[in-house]
């Protein structure tokens, strides 16, 4: 039984019933007027606040003050005009109260050609699980899109989702285009978060798959790269030694194998975490979209309310374009990528991963093809002495001999000291002869020269011994460096050989998970 019938039964007369009904109508009108006055006072307060905080040059401040004042005057005139549409305003007020959980005060009166009044009647009883098909049909006859979106989003917020038929939900969630309208995004989040059950989740997935499969080649290639980056973000592989040259393909193959395993783990974890129940709470954007839809107004009010929102932005100093319920929410592929990374909403994440399944498999095939690359057998390795050719079995003997010869050449000692020693001995012999012929005065020089020769010879011997020891040490270091490079190459090849058999296993697991 409705409230009117209860009041009629309780009243002593028909006059009492009519009086009670008028009182409820007055209460609803007073509530609507109170809300309008509160909005006007809020705008006035914001104007005063903005004017008190104006900054800049004198000319800028004057322009800002003038624009804000003109906007405030115009918005005041607009509200006088909007006062002619009290009935429409009262319906919007009731709708806002219902959406915020306060309950729509009073009876909802119909307004000619306004879709919101019958849509609100249908939504009020839908929250109790009752499907008012007549009211909803009337609303859809007046504006099919707005009435459908309002009912779907409203039941998502308030309950009664069982009153939303599969056809109605499909009408509210068509196949997305490159950019996703805000209302489609809101419907998609409700469905993907499980608020319309398994069938709603499947519809969201199917619509997304239709979008992905319709991507042009260039956009598809970019989307595959984006999904690959997202899914392989947790990949880790040991870096190749910097001393190995010409092994870029080996490093790329190892990274691809690790990336493929990470991609598989990412997909499996996302799908395994999908719950079998709705999310804990509705995305706040759903309420914002419904409020924008309600605030848009009736067809006759549309230009007036749109202008009012523009003027309010001028008064508040935001300069932003007023948001609309059907405005763009963002690029569809970017929103899907964002949802695929949203671990806080596992149902939505699982839907996004499944939608991106074709792109994931394309990325996996590319990684697999790269991971199957044959590792090079002969590479160049840098050492302190120069570059040497190595294989997993050992170094190239010719390149090692070249480096050892370079070490020997670098350790060679000049023969100047030996020449000098020989010259000193020859001088000593000459002066000794002179000492015997011309007198003993030449004997001092003849005895000094051998000492110089002996010193030079001893220094030469020491330098040659030290050079030989240095060369031997350098050769030992070279041998160790070469052995290390050989071991590193063998290890990298072994890691790739170990990883490559898992490539087919990872691909198979991905295809089964995304089937």
Tab-separated table of C-alpha atoms in Angstrom:
chain	number	residue	atom	x	y	z
A	1	UNK	CA	0.000	0.000	0.000
A	2	UNK	CA	1.259	3.494	-0.840
A	3	UNK	CA	1.423	6.485	1.488
A	4	UNK	CA	-1.643	8.161	-0.033
A	5	UNK	CA	-3.852	5.149	0.634
A	6	UNK	CA	-2.581	4.820	4.222
A	7	UNK	CA	-3.333	8.499	4.891
A	8	UNK	CA	-6.775	8.125	3.371
A	9	UNK	CA	-7.555	5.167	5.645
A	10	UNK	CA	-6.327	7.045	8.711
A	11	UNK	CA	-8.117	10.344	7.959
A	12	UNK	CA	-11.645	10.996	9.144
A	13	UNK	CA	-12.707	12.512	5.875
A	14	UNK	CA	-11.721	13.103	2.299
A	15	UNK	CA	-10.912	16.734	3.186
A	16	UNK	CA	-8.325	15.594	5.725
A	17	UNK	CA	-6.725	13.386	3.142
A	18	UNK	CA	-6.474	16.216	0.611
A	19	UNK	CA	-5.091	18.519	3.290
A	20	UNK	CA	-2.385	16.027	4.255
A	21	UNK	CA	-1.463	15.585	0.610
A	22	UNK	CA	-1.136	19.344	0.125
A	23	UNK	CA	1.024	19.560	3.257
A	24	UNK	CA	3.397	16.928	1.887
A	25	UNK	CA	3.579	18.845	-1.377
A	26	UNK	CA	4.395	22.037	0.515
A	27	UNK	CA	7.124	20.234	2.441
A	28	UNK	CA	8.664	19.045	-0.804
A	29	UNK	CA	8.461	22.552	-2.272
A	30	UNK	CA	10.058	24.060	0.828
A	31	UNK	CA	12.856	21.494	0.685
A	32	UNK	CA	13.486	22.326	-2.993
A	33	UNK	CA	13.447	26.088	-2.346
A	34	UNK	CA	15.772	25.621	0.616
A	35	UNK	CA	18.231	23.727	-1.583
A	36	UNK	CA	18.082	26.473	-4.250
A	37	UNK	CA	18.699	29.183	-1.656
A	38	UNK	CA	21.602	27.221	-0.239
A	39	UNK	CA	23.113	26.980	-3.725
A	40	UNK	CA	22.687	30.730	-4.241
A	41	UNK	CA	24.269	31.519	-0.888
A	42	UNK	CA	27.133	29.167	-1.698
A	43	UNK	CA	27.797	30.961	-4.999
A	44	UNK	CA	27.705	34.323	-3.232
A	45	UNK	CA	30.172	33.139	-0.601
A	46	UNK	CA	32.496	31.811	-3.297
A	47	UNK	CA	32.288	35.144	-5.098
A	48	UNK	CA	33.280	37.051	-1.962
A	49	UNK	CA	36.084	34.569	-1.311
A	50	UNK	CA	37.437	34.845	-4.854
A	51	UNK	CA	37.243	38.623	-4.859
A	52	UNK	CA	39.161	38.838	-1.598
A	53	UNK	CA	41.962	36.684	-3.028
A	54	UNK	CA	42.428	38.328	-6.410
A	55	UNK	CA	46.120	38.754	-7.242
A	56	UNK	CA	48.089	40.276	-10.109
A	57	UNK	CA	48.500	43.707	-11.644
A	58	UNK	CA	45.890	46.409	-11.142
A	59	UNK	CA	44.521	45.846	-14.636
A	60	UNK	CA	44.303	42.079	-14.088
A	61	UNK	CA	42.504	42.527	-10.791
A	62	UNK	CA	40.037	44.993	-12.290
A	63	UNK	CA	39.312	42.636	-15.173
A	64	UNK	CA	38.846	39.739	-12.772
A	65	UNK	CA	36.536	41.754	-10.517
A	66	UNK	CA	34.533	43.004	-13.489
A	67	UNK	CA	34.126	39.517	-14.982
A	68	UNK	CA	33.103	37.996	-11.643
A	69	UNK	CA	30.605	40.779	-10.940
A	70	UNK	CA	29.062	40.553	-14.408
A	71	UNK	CA	28.789	36.774	-14.036
A	72	UNK	CA	27.161	37.102	-10.635
A	73	UNK	CA	24.606	39.596	-11.973
A	74	UNK	CA	23.823	37.383	-14.957
A	75	UNK	CA	23.526	34.249	-12.864
A	76	UNK	CA	21.097	36.065	-10.565
A	77	UNK	CA	18.944	36.956	-13.575
A	78	UNK	CA	19.167	33.381	-14.811
A	79	UNK	CA	17.866	32.057	-11.513
A	80	UNK	CA	14.865	34.329	-11.781
A	81	UNK	CA	14.149	32.808	-15.186
A	82	UNK	CA	14.773	29.308	-13.880
A	83	UNK	CA	12.197	30.009	-11.197
A	84	UNK	CA	9.617	29.524	-13.924
A	85	UNK	CA	10.553	25.861	-13.960
A	86	UNK	CA	9.807	25.035	-10.329
A	87	UNK	CA	8.269	21.693	-11.201
A	88	UNK	CA	11.393	20.525	-13.026
A	89	UNK	CA	13.610	21.839	-10.242
A	90	UNK	CA	11.581	20.003	-7.625
A	91	UNK	CA	12.004	16.703	-9.505
A	92	UNK	CA	15.778	17.248	-9.693
A	93	UNK	CA	15.881	18.043	-5.991
A	94	UNK	CA	14.016	14.839	-5.204
A	95	UNK	CA	16.367	12.866	-7.441
A	96	UNK	CA	19.449	14.279	-5.702
A	97	UNK	CA	18.015	13.438	-2.290
A	98	UNK	CA	17.318	9.870	-3.382
A	99	UNK	CA	20.775	9.394	-4.852
A	100	UNK	CA	22.498	10.664	-1.710
A	101	UNK	CA	20.483	8.306	0.493
A	102	UNK	CA	18.125	10.892	2.005
A	103	UNK	CA	15.069	9.581	0.176
A	104	UNK	CA	13.001	11.503	-2.342
A	105	UNK	CA	10.723	13.745	-0.247
A	106	UNK	CA	7.048	13.692	-1.207
A	107	UNK	CA	5.277	12.422	-4.247
A	108	UNK	CA	7.043	12.731	-7.601
A	109	UNK	CA	4.858	14.842	-9.890
A	110	UNK	CA	5.107	14.317	-13.603
A	111	UNK	CA	6.388	17.142	-15.803
A	112	UNK	CA	5.493	17.330	-19.474
A	113	UNK	CA	8.256	16.002	-21.759
A	114	UNK	CA	10.716	15.591	-18.852
A	115	UNK	CA	12.198	12.106	-18.735
A	116	UNK	CA	13.495	12.413	-15.157
A	117	UNK	CA	10.085	12.371	-13.418
A	118	UNK	CA	8.987	8.868	-14.557
A	119	UNK	CA	12.583	7.612	-14.382
A	120	UNK	CA	12.745	8.726	-10.750
A	121	UNK	CA	9.436	6.970	-9.997
A	122	UNK	CA	10.842	3.762	-11.476
A	123	UNK	CA	14.103	4.086	-9.560
A	124	UNK	CA	12.376	4.653	-6.210
A	125	UNK	CA	10.570	1.326	-6.338
A	126	UNK	CA	13.477	-0.464	-8.060
A	127	UNK	CA	15.517	0.034	-4.896
A	128	UNK	CA	12.925	-2.230	-3.209
A	129	UNK	CA	13.230	-4.821	-5.972
A	130	UNK	CA	10.052	-3.760	-7.794
A	131	UNK	CA	10.213	-3.226	-11.548
A	132	UNK	CA	7.948	-0.341	-12.590
A	133	UNK	CA	8.045	-1.102	-16.297
A	134	UNK	CA	5.356	1.452	-17.183
A	135	UNK	CA	7.189	4.398	-15.630
A	136	UNK	CA	10.502	3.315	-17.091
A	137	UNK	CA	8.932	2.837	-20.519
A	138	UNK	CA	7.459	6.370	-20.332
A	139	UNK	CA	10.860	7.790	-19.385
A	140	UNK	CA	12.565	5.931	-22.228
A	141	UNK	CA	9.921	7.147	-24.654
A	142	UNK	CA	10.825	10.727	-23.699
A	143	UNK	CA	14.589	10.214	-23.809
A	144	UNK	CA	15.811	6.659	-24.231
A	145	UNK	CA	19.503	7.261	-23.589
A	146	UNK	CA	19.212	9.460	-20.515
A	147	UNK	CA	16.476	7.372	-18.915
A	148	UNK	CA	18.413	4.159	-19.501
A	149	UNK	CA	21.694	5.516	-18.134
A	150	UNK	CA	19.919	7.013	-15.103
A	151	UNK	CA	18.178	3.741	-14.271
A	152	UNK	CA	21.276	1.584	-14.707
A	153	UNK	CA	23.581	3.861	-12.715
A	154	UNK	CA	20.876	4.568	-10.121
A	155	UNK	CA	20.262	0.887	-9.412
A	156	UNK	CA	24.013	0.390	-9.268
A	157	UNK	CA	24.124	2.939	-6.456
A	158	UNK	CA	20.882	2.193	-4.597
A	159	UNK	CA	20.161	-1.462	-5.338
A	160	UNK	CA	17.449	-3.192	-7.304
A	161	UNK	CA	19.848	-4.249	-10.046
A	162	UNK	CA	17.635	-7.217	-10.763
A	163	UNK	CA	15.179	-4.807	-12.375
A	164	UNK	CA	17.778	-4.013	-15.053
A	165	UNK	CA	17.218	-6.337	-17.981
A	166	UNK	CA	20.035	-7.597	-20.177
A	167	UNK	CA	18.722	-5.446	-23.032
A	168	UNK	CA	18.660	-2.310	-20.862
A	169	UNK	CA	22.193	-2.905	-19.648
A	170	UNK	CA	23.383	-3.534	-23.199
A	171	UNK	CA	21.770	-0.264	-24.319
A	172	UNK	CA	23.648	1.613	-21.579
A	173	UNK	CA	26.940	-0.065	-22.475
A	174	UNK	CA	27.500	-0.081	-26.249
A	175	UNK	CA	30.778	-1.067	-27.872
A	176	UNK	CA	33.273	1.682	-26.953
A	177	UNK	CA	35.078	3.915	-29.403
A	178	UNK	CA	38.565	5.391	-29.211
A	179	UNK	CA	37.491	7.717	-26.401
A	180	UNK	CA	35.093	6.504	-23.721
A	181	UNK	CA	32.225	8.802	-22.625
A	182	UNK	CA	31.959	9.364	-18.902
A	183	UNK	CA	28.607	7.579	-18.563
A	184	UNK	CA	29.860	4.492	-20.466
A	185	UNK	CA	32.886	4.409	-18.214
A	186	UNK	CA	30.610	4.524	-15.152
A	187	UNK	CA	28.394	1.703	-16.472
A	188	UNK	CA	31.473	-0.322	-17.399
A	189	UNK	CA	32.994	0.015	-13.931
A	190	UNK	CA	29.726	-1.142	-12.322
A	191	UNK	CA	29.524	-4.179	-14.595
A	192	UNK	CA	33.235	-5.032	-14.329
A	193	UNK	CA	33.122	-4.644	-10.536
A	194	UNK	CA	30.416	-7.312	-10.441
A	195	UNK	CA	27.374	-5.206	-9.484
A	196	UNK	CA	25.276	-6.704	-12.310
A	197	UNK	CA	26.342	-10.266	-11.746
A	198	UNK	CA	28.155	-12.656	-14.028
A	199	UNK	CA	26.113	-11.619	-17.075
A	200	UNK	CA	27.013	-7.957	-16.533
A	201	UNK	CA	30.694	-8.801	-16.107
A	202	UNK	CA	30.585	-10.857	-19.289
A	203	UNK	CA	28.923	-7.984	-21.165
A	204	UNK	CA	31.680	-5.606	-20.054
A	205	UNK	CA	34.291	-8.097	-21.216
A	206	UNK	CA	32.579	-8.680	-24.540
A	207	UNK	CA	32.237	-4.965	-25.280
A	208	UNK	CA	35.904	-4.460	-24.525
A	209	UNK	CA	36.925	-7.350	-26.761
A	210	UNK	CA	34.910	-5.828	-29.608
A	211	UNK	CA	36.851	-2.595	-29.155
A	212	UNK	CA	40.251	-4.302	-29.074
A	213	UNK	CA	39.558	-6.365	-32.168
A	214	UNK	CA	38.496	-3.258	-34.078
A	215	UNK	CA	41.743	-1.381	-33.374
A	216	UNK	CA	43.583	-0.208	-36.506
A	217	UNK	CA	47.036	-1.671	-37.107
A	218	UNK	CA	49.033	1.325	-35.865
A	219	UNK	CA	46.987	1.722	-32.693
A	220	UNK	CA	47.099	-2.028	-32.137
A	221	UNK	CA	50.905	-2.119	-32.363
A	222	UNK	CA	51.179	0.691	-29.812
A	223	UNK	CA	48.668	-1.071	-27.548
A	224	UNK	CA	50.644	-4.334	-27.714
A	225	UNK	CA	53.797	-2.485	-26.640
A	226	UNK	CA	51.919	-0.804	-23.789
A	227	UNK	CA	50.488	-4.100	-22.539
A	228	UNK	CA	53.896	-5.734	-22.833
A	229	UNK	CA	55.453	-3.013	-20.671
A	230	UNK	CA	52.692	-3.442	-18.092
A	231	UNK	CA	52.854	-7.223	-17.928
A	232	UNK	CA	56.653	-7.534	-17.901
A	233	UNK	CA	57.289	-4.795	-15.354
A	234	UNK	CA	58.228	-7.418	-12.755
A	235	UNK	CA	60.640	-9.316	-15.025
A	236	UNK	CA	64.196	-9.706	-13.812
A	237	UNK	CA	67.190	-11.313	-15.482
A	238	UNK	CA	70.877	-11.180	-14.659
A	239	UNK	CA	72.614	-8.569	-16.817
A	240	UNK	CA	75.261	-9.636	-19.273
A	241	UNK	CA	78.884	-8.827	-18.417
A	242	UNK	CA	79.819	-5.493	-19.953
A	243	UNK	CA	83.109	-6.943	-21.154
A	244	UNK	CA	81.393	-9.207	-23.678
A	245	UNK	CA	80.928	-7.516	-27.039
A	246	UNK	CA	78.620	-8.582	-29.829
A	247	UNK	CA	76.213	-10.421	-27.509
A	248	UNK	CA	73.302	-7.955	-27.635
A	249	UNK	CA	71.097	-10.645	-29.149
A	250	UNK	CA	71.964	-12.987	-26.299
A	251	UNK	CA	70.983	-10.358	-23.726
A	252	UNK	CA	67.774	-9.566	-25.597
A	253	UNK	CA	66.856	-13.244	-25.744
A	254	UNK	CA	67.424	-13.688	-22.000
A	255	UNK	CA	65.326	-10.595	-21.231
A	256	UNK	CA	62.552	-11.813	-23.525
A	257	UNK	CA	62.444	-15.213	-21.816
A	258	UNK	CA	62.259	-13.559	-18.392
A	259	UNK	CA	59.611	-11.133	-19.683
A	260	UNK	CA	57.453	-13.957	-21.014
A	261	UNK	CA	57.518	-15.715	-17.646
A	262	UNK	CA	56.633	-12.431	-15.908
A	263	UNK	CA	53.771	-11.838	-18.354
A	264	UNK	CA	52.371	-15.269	-17.618
A	265	UNK	CA	52.600	-14.704	-13.859
A	266	UNK	CA	50.902	-11.299	-14.206
A	267	UNK	CA	47.964	-12.723	-16.159
A	268	UNK	CA	47.515	-15.720	-13.887
A	269	UNK	CA	47.623	-13.624	-10.704
A	270	UNK	CA	45.104	-11.118	-12.119
A	271	UNK	CA	42.633	-13.812	-13.155
A	272	UNK	CA	43.054	-15.871	-9.999
A	273	UNK	CA	42.254	-12.850	-7.806
A	274	UNK	CA	38.893	-12.192	-9.487
A	275	UNK	CA	36.141	-12.432	-6.832
A	276	UNK	CA	32.748	-14.083	-7.278
A	277	UNK	CA	30.923	-11.168	-5.667
A	278	UNK	CA	30.540	-7.411	-6.235
A	279	UNK	CA	33.210	-4.996	-5.104
A	280	UNK	CA	33.040	-3.626	-1.578
A	281	UNK	CA	31.916	-0.191	-2.753
A	282	UNK	CA	30.715	1.556	-5.894
A	283	UNK	CA	33.230	3.726	-7.711
A	284	UNK	CA	32.613	7.357	-6.596
A	285	UNK	CA	32.621	8.426	-10.247
A	286	UNK	CA	29.264	6.661	-10.710
A	287	UNK	CA	27.513	9.059	-8.335
A	288	UNK	CA	29.229	12.050	-9.934
A	289	UNK	CA	28.004	11.002	-13.393
A	290	UNK	CA	24.409	10.521	-12.228
A	291	UNK	CA	24.475	13.906	-10.498
A	292	UNK	CA	25.740	15.543	-13.681
A	293	UNK	CA	22.963	13.836	-15.626
A	294	UNK	CA	20.313	15.045	-13.176
A	295	UNK	CA	21.729	18.582	-13.024
A	296	UNK	CA	21.630	18.838	-16.803
A	297	UNK	CA	17.921	19.689	-16.542
A	298	UNK	CA	14.901	19.290	-18.771
A	299	UNK	CA	15.025	20.021	-22.506
A	300	UNK	CA	13.639	23.544	-22.047
A	301	UNK	CA	16.161	24.301	-19.294
A	302	UNK	CA	19.255	22.895	-20.972
A	303	UNK	CA	20.678	26.169	-22.373
A	304	UNK	CA	19.848	28.078	-19.185
A	305	UNK	CA	21.466	25.551	-16.851
A	306	UNK	CA	24.480	25.169	-19.152
A	307	UNK	CA	24.992	28.940	-19.044
A	308	UNK	CA	24.598	28.914	-15.281
A	309	UNK	CA	27.408	26.371	-14.970
A	310	UNK	CA	29.642	28.492	-17.209
A	311	UNK	CA	28.978	31.573	-15.078
A	312	UNK	CA	29.634	29.637	-11.886
A	313	UNK	CA	33.055	28.650	-13.248
A	314	UNK	CA	33.769	32.352	-13.889
A	315	UNK	CA	32.702	33.282	-10.369
A	316	UNK	CA	34.772	30.506	-8.799
A	317	UNK	CA	37.759	31.483	-10.915
A	318	UNK	CA	38.450	27.950	-12.124
A	319	UNK	CA	38.178	28.774	-15.810
A	320	UNK	CA	37.509	25.073	-16.418
A	321	UNK	CA	34.949	23.863	-18.895
A	322	UNK	CA	31.924	22.512	-17.074
A	323	UNK	CA	31.912	18.741	-16.874
A	324	UNK	CA	29.125	16.852	-18.630
A	325	UNK	CA	27.726	13.403	-17.963
A	326	UNK	CA	28.478	12.388	-21.552
A	327	UNK	CA	31.854	14.126	-21.776
A	328	UNK	CA	35.050	12.135	-22.427
A	329	UNK	CA	36.417	10.046	-19.569
A	330	UNK	CA	39.671	9.302	-21.393
A	331	UNK	CA	41.199	7.163	-24.118
A	332	UNK	CA	39.643	3.708	-23.968
A	333	UNK	CA	42.912	1.794	-24.308
A	334	UNK	CA	44.521	3.857	-21.556
A	335	UNK	CA	41.560	3.280	-19.245
A	336	UNK	CA	41.791	-0.461	-19.878
A	337	UNK	CA	45.510	-0.390	-19.214
A	338	UNK	CA	44.895	1.505	-15.985
A	339	UNK	CA	42.246	-1.017	-14.906
A	340	UNK	CA	44.565	-3.930	-15.724
A	341	UNK	CA	47.060	-2.488	-13.244
A	342	UNK	CA	44.458	-1.773	-10.522
A	343	UNK	CA	44.998	-4.530	-7.978
A	344	UNK	CA	42.649	-2.745	-5.551
A	345	UNK	CA	39.684	-3.705	-7.774
A	346	UNK	CA	40.341	-7.354	-8.717
A	347	UNK	CA	37.096	-7.886	-10.624
A	348	UNK	CA	37.706	-4.897	-12.856
A	349	UNK	CA	41.353	-5.878	-13.240
A	350	UNK	CA	40.434	-9.413	-14.336
A	351	UNK	CA	37.935	-8.038	-16.868
A	352	UNK	CA	40.539	-5.658	-18.298
A	353	UNK	CA	43.161	-8.413	-18.564
A	354	UNK	CA	40.725	-10.654	-20.412
A	355	UNK	CA	39.738	-7.795	-22.707
A	356	UNK	CA	43.404	-7.194	-23.484
A	357	UNK	CA	43.911	-10.925	-24.062
A	358	UNK	CA	44.568	-10.647	-27.811
A	359	UNK	CA	47.147	-7.933	-27.158
A	360	UNK	CA	48.735	-9.984	-24.380
A	361	UNK	CA	49.064	-13.001	-26.676
A	362	UNK	CA	50.532	-10.833	-29.439
A	363	UNK	CA	53.103	-9.503	-26.975
A	364	UNK	CA	53.799	-13.062	-25.779
A	365	UNK	CA	54.402	-14.275	-29.337
A	366	UNK	CA	56.906	-11.474	-29.908
A	367	UNK	CA	58.712	-12.287	-26.679
A	368	UNK	CA	58.765	-15.988	-27.554
A	369	UNK	CA	60.223	-15.333	-31.001
A	370	UNK	CA	62.969	-13.218	-29.460
A	371	UNK	CA	63.650	-15.736	-26.685
A	372	UNK	CA	64.189	-18.499	-29.236
A	373	UNK	CA	67.137	-16.628	-30.792
A	374	UNK	CA	70.270	-18.784	-31.057
A	375	UNK	CA	73.056	-17.635	-28.778
A	376	UNK	CA	76.319	-16.610	-30.512
A	377	UNK	CA	79.179	-19.098	-30.207
A	378	UNK	CA	82.135	-16.783	-30.900
A	379	UNK	CA	82.219	-13.314	-29.340
A	380	UNK	CA	84.742	-10.585	-28.659
A	381	UNK	CA	85.697	-9.936	-25.041
A	382	UNK	CA	87.444	-6.862	-23.661
A	383	UNK	CA	90.464	-7.211	-21.388
A	384	UNK	CA	92.977	-4.747	-19.978
A	385	UNK	CA	95.356	-5.738	-22.733
A	386	UNK	CA	92.835	-5.527	-25.573
A	387	UNK	CA	90.110	-7.549	-27.268
A	388	UNK	CA	90.255	-11.316	-27.538
A	389	UNK	CA	88.019	-13.743	-29.409
A	390	UNK	CA	86.470	-16.381	-27.147
A	391	UNK	CA	84.074	-19.318	-27.300
A	392	UNK	CA	82.406	-21.275	-24.486
A	393	UNK	CA	85.187	-23.839	-24.963
A	394	UNK	CA	88.030	-21.349	-24.573
A	395	UNK	CA	89.813	-18.434	-26.233
A	396	UNK	CA	91.098	-18.202	-29.769
A	397	UNK	CA	94.834	-19.033	-29.553
A	398	UNK	CA	95.786	-16.533	-32.223
A	399	UNK	CA	94.177	-13.568	-30.441
A	400	UNK	CA	95.705	-14.677	-27.108
A	401	UNK	CA	99.178	-14.910	-28.688
A	402	UNK	CA	98.714	-11.404	-30.079
A	403	UNK	CA	97.935	-10.019	-26.628
A	404	UNK	CA	100.846	-11.892	-25.032
A	405	UNK	CA	103.160	-10.474	-27.676
A	406	UNK	CA	101.837	-7.036	-26.864
A	407	UNK	CA	102.664	-7.623	-23.192
A	408	UNK	CA	106.181	-8.747	-24.073
A	409	UNK	CA	106.662	-5.725	-26.303
A	410	UNK	CA	105.505	-3.440	-23.527
A	411	UNK	CA	107.929	-5.051	-21.059
A	412	UNK	CA	110.989	-4.819	-23.345
A	413	UNK	CA	113.942	-2.913	-21.753
A	414	UNK	CA	116.020	-0.491	-23.776
A	415	UNK	CA	119.652	-1.597	-24.494
A	416	UNK	CA	121.065	1.901	-23.866
A	417	UNK	CA	122.503	1.006	-20.495
A	418	UNK	CA	124.444	-1.946	-21.955
A	419	UNK	CA	125.762	0.225	-24.753
A	420	UNK	CA	126.798	2.825	-22.229
A	421	UNK	CA	128.518	0.143	-20.123
A	422	UNK	CA	130.430	-1.090	-23.180
A	423	UNK	CA	131.515	2.433	-24.057
A	424	UNK	CA	132.671	2.971	-20.476
A	425	UNK	CA	134.813	-0.191	-20.602
A	426	UNK	CA	136.342	0.921	-23.898
A	427	UNK	CA	137.191	4.311	-22.400
A	428	UNK	CA	138.726	2.568	-19.382
A	429	UNK	CA	140.978	0.503	-21.659
A	430	UNK	CA	142.120	3.610	-23.560
A	431	UNK	CA	142.969	5.526	-20.415
A	432	UNK	CA	144.817	2.580	-18.899
A	433	UNK	CA	147.022	2.482	-21.996
A	434	UNK	CA	147.590	6.214	-21.684
A	435	UNK	CA	148.482	5.788	-18.019
A	436	UNK	CA	151.231	3.307	-18.963
A	437	UNK	CA	152.591	5.537	-21.750
A	438	UNK	CA	152.028	9.086	-20.569
A	439	UNK	CA	152.071	8.712	-16.843
A	440	UNK	CA	150.039	7.510	-13.978
A	441	UNK	CA	147.790	10.591	-13.958
A	442	UNK	CA	145.490	8.912	-16.479
A	443	UNK	CA	145.061	5.943	-14.145
A	444	UNK	CA	142.284	7.624	-12.113
A	445	UNK	CA	140.053	8.015	-15.166
A	446	UNK	CA	140.937	4.540	-16.340
A	447	UNK	CA	139.795	3.048	-13.015
A	448	UNK	CA	136.595	5.186	-12.753
A	449	UNK	CA	135.154	4.136	-16.132
A	450	UNK	CA	134.859	0.408	-15.150
A	451	UNK	CA	132.903	1.416	-12.095
A	452	UNK	CA	130.436	3.348	-14.255
A	453	UNK	CA	130.161	0.381	-16.627
A	454	UNK	CA	129.502	-1.988	-13.712
A	455	UNK	CA	126.751	0.288	-12.366
A	456	UNK	CA	125.009	0.555	-15.721
A	457	UNK	CA	125.180	-3.201	-16.217
A	458	UNK	CA	123.750	-3.915	-12.763
A	459	UNK	CA	120.827	-1.471	-13.291
A	460	UNK	CA	120.136	-3.031	-16.678
A	461	UNK	CA	120.028	-6.507	-15.176
A	462	UNK	CA	117.601	-5.352	-12.449
A	463	UNK	CA	115.294	-3.621	-14.947
A	464	UNK	CA	115.209	-6.679	-17.160
A	465	UNK	CA	114.385	-8.906	-14.192
A	466	UNK	CA	111.581	-6.568	-13.079
A	467	UNK	CA	110.222	-6.326	-16.640
A	468	UNK	CA	110.180	-10.097	-16.919
A	469	UNK	CA	108.267	-10.385	-13.617
A	470	UNK	CA	105.787	-7.661	-14.681
A	471	UNK	CA	105.169	-9.363	-18.021
A	472	UNK	CA	104.587	-12.690	-16.303
A	473	UNK	CA	102.116	-11.105	-13.882
A	474	UNK	CA	100.289	-9.373	-16.751
A	475	UNK	CA	100.053	-12.654	-18.622
A	476	UNK	CA	98.628	-14.349	-15.525
A	477	UNK	CA	96.041	-11.573	-15.152
A	478	UNK	CA	95.213	-11.831	-18.829
A	479	UNK	CA	94.713	-15.575	-18.513
A	480	UNK	CA	92.385	-15.084	-15.529
A	481	UNK	CA	90.443	-12.370	-17.329
A	482	UNK	CA	90.044	-14.578	-20.384
A	483	UNK	CA	88.946	-17.513	-18.242
A	484	UNK	CA	86.359	-15.266	-16.563
A	485	UNK	CA	85.015	-14.046	-19.906
A	486	UNK	CA	84.810	-17.614	-21.206
A	487	UNK	CA	82.945	-18.709	-18.072
A	488	UNK	CA	80.562	-15.741	-18.370
A	489	UNK	CA	79.774	-16.572	-21.980
A	490	UNK	CA	79.220	-20.221	-21.133
A	491	UNK	CA	76.944	-19.235	-18.215
A	492	UNK	CA	74.836	-16.899	-20.375
A	493	UNK	CA	74.444	-19.538	-23.042
A	494	UNK	CA	73.499	-22.101	-20.390
A	495	UNK	CA	70.889	-19.754	-18.889
A	496	UNK	CA	69.332	-19.179	-22.285
A	497	UNK	CA	69.393	-22.891	-23.063
A	498	UNK	CA	67.650	-23.543	-19.734
A	499	UNK	CA	65.045	-20.801	-20.328
A	500	UNK	CA	64.130	-21.653	-23.907
A	501	UNK	CA	62.250	-24.902	-23.116
A	502	UNK	CA	59.944	-22.859	-20.837
A	503	UNK	CA	58.927	-20.586	-23.708
A	504	UNK	CA	56.424	-23.048	-25.178
A	505	UNK	CA	55.154	-23.890	-21.702
A	506	UNK	CA	54.534	-20.193	-20.905
A	507	UNK	CA	52.800	-19.607	-24.231
A	508	UNK	CA	50.521	-22.584	-23.734
A	509	UNK	CA	49.623	-21.479	-20.202
A	510	UNK	CA	48.809	-17.967	-21.402
A	511	UNK	CA	46.564	-19.201	-24.194
A	512	UNK	CA	44.705	-21.504	-21.817
A	513	UNK	CA	44.264	-18.749	-19.222
A	514	UNK	CA	42.936	-16.250	-21.762
A	515	UNK	CA	40.799	-18.707	-23.752
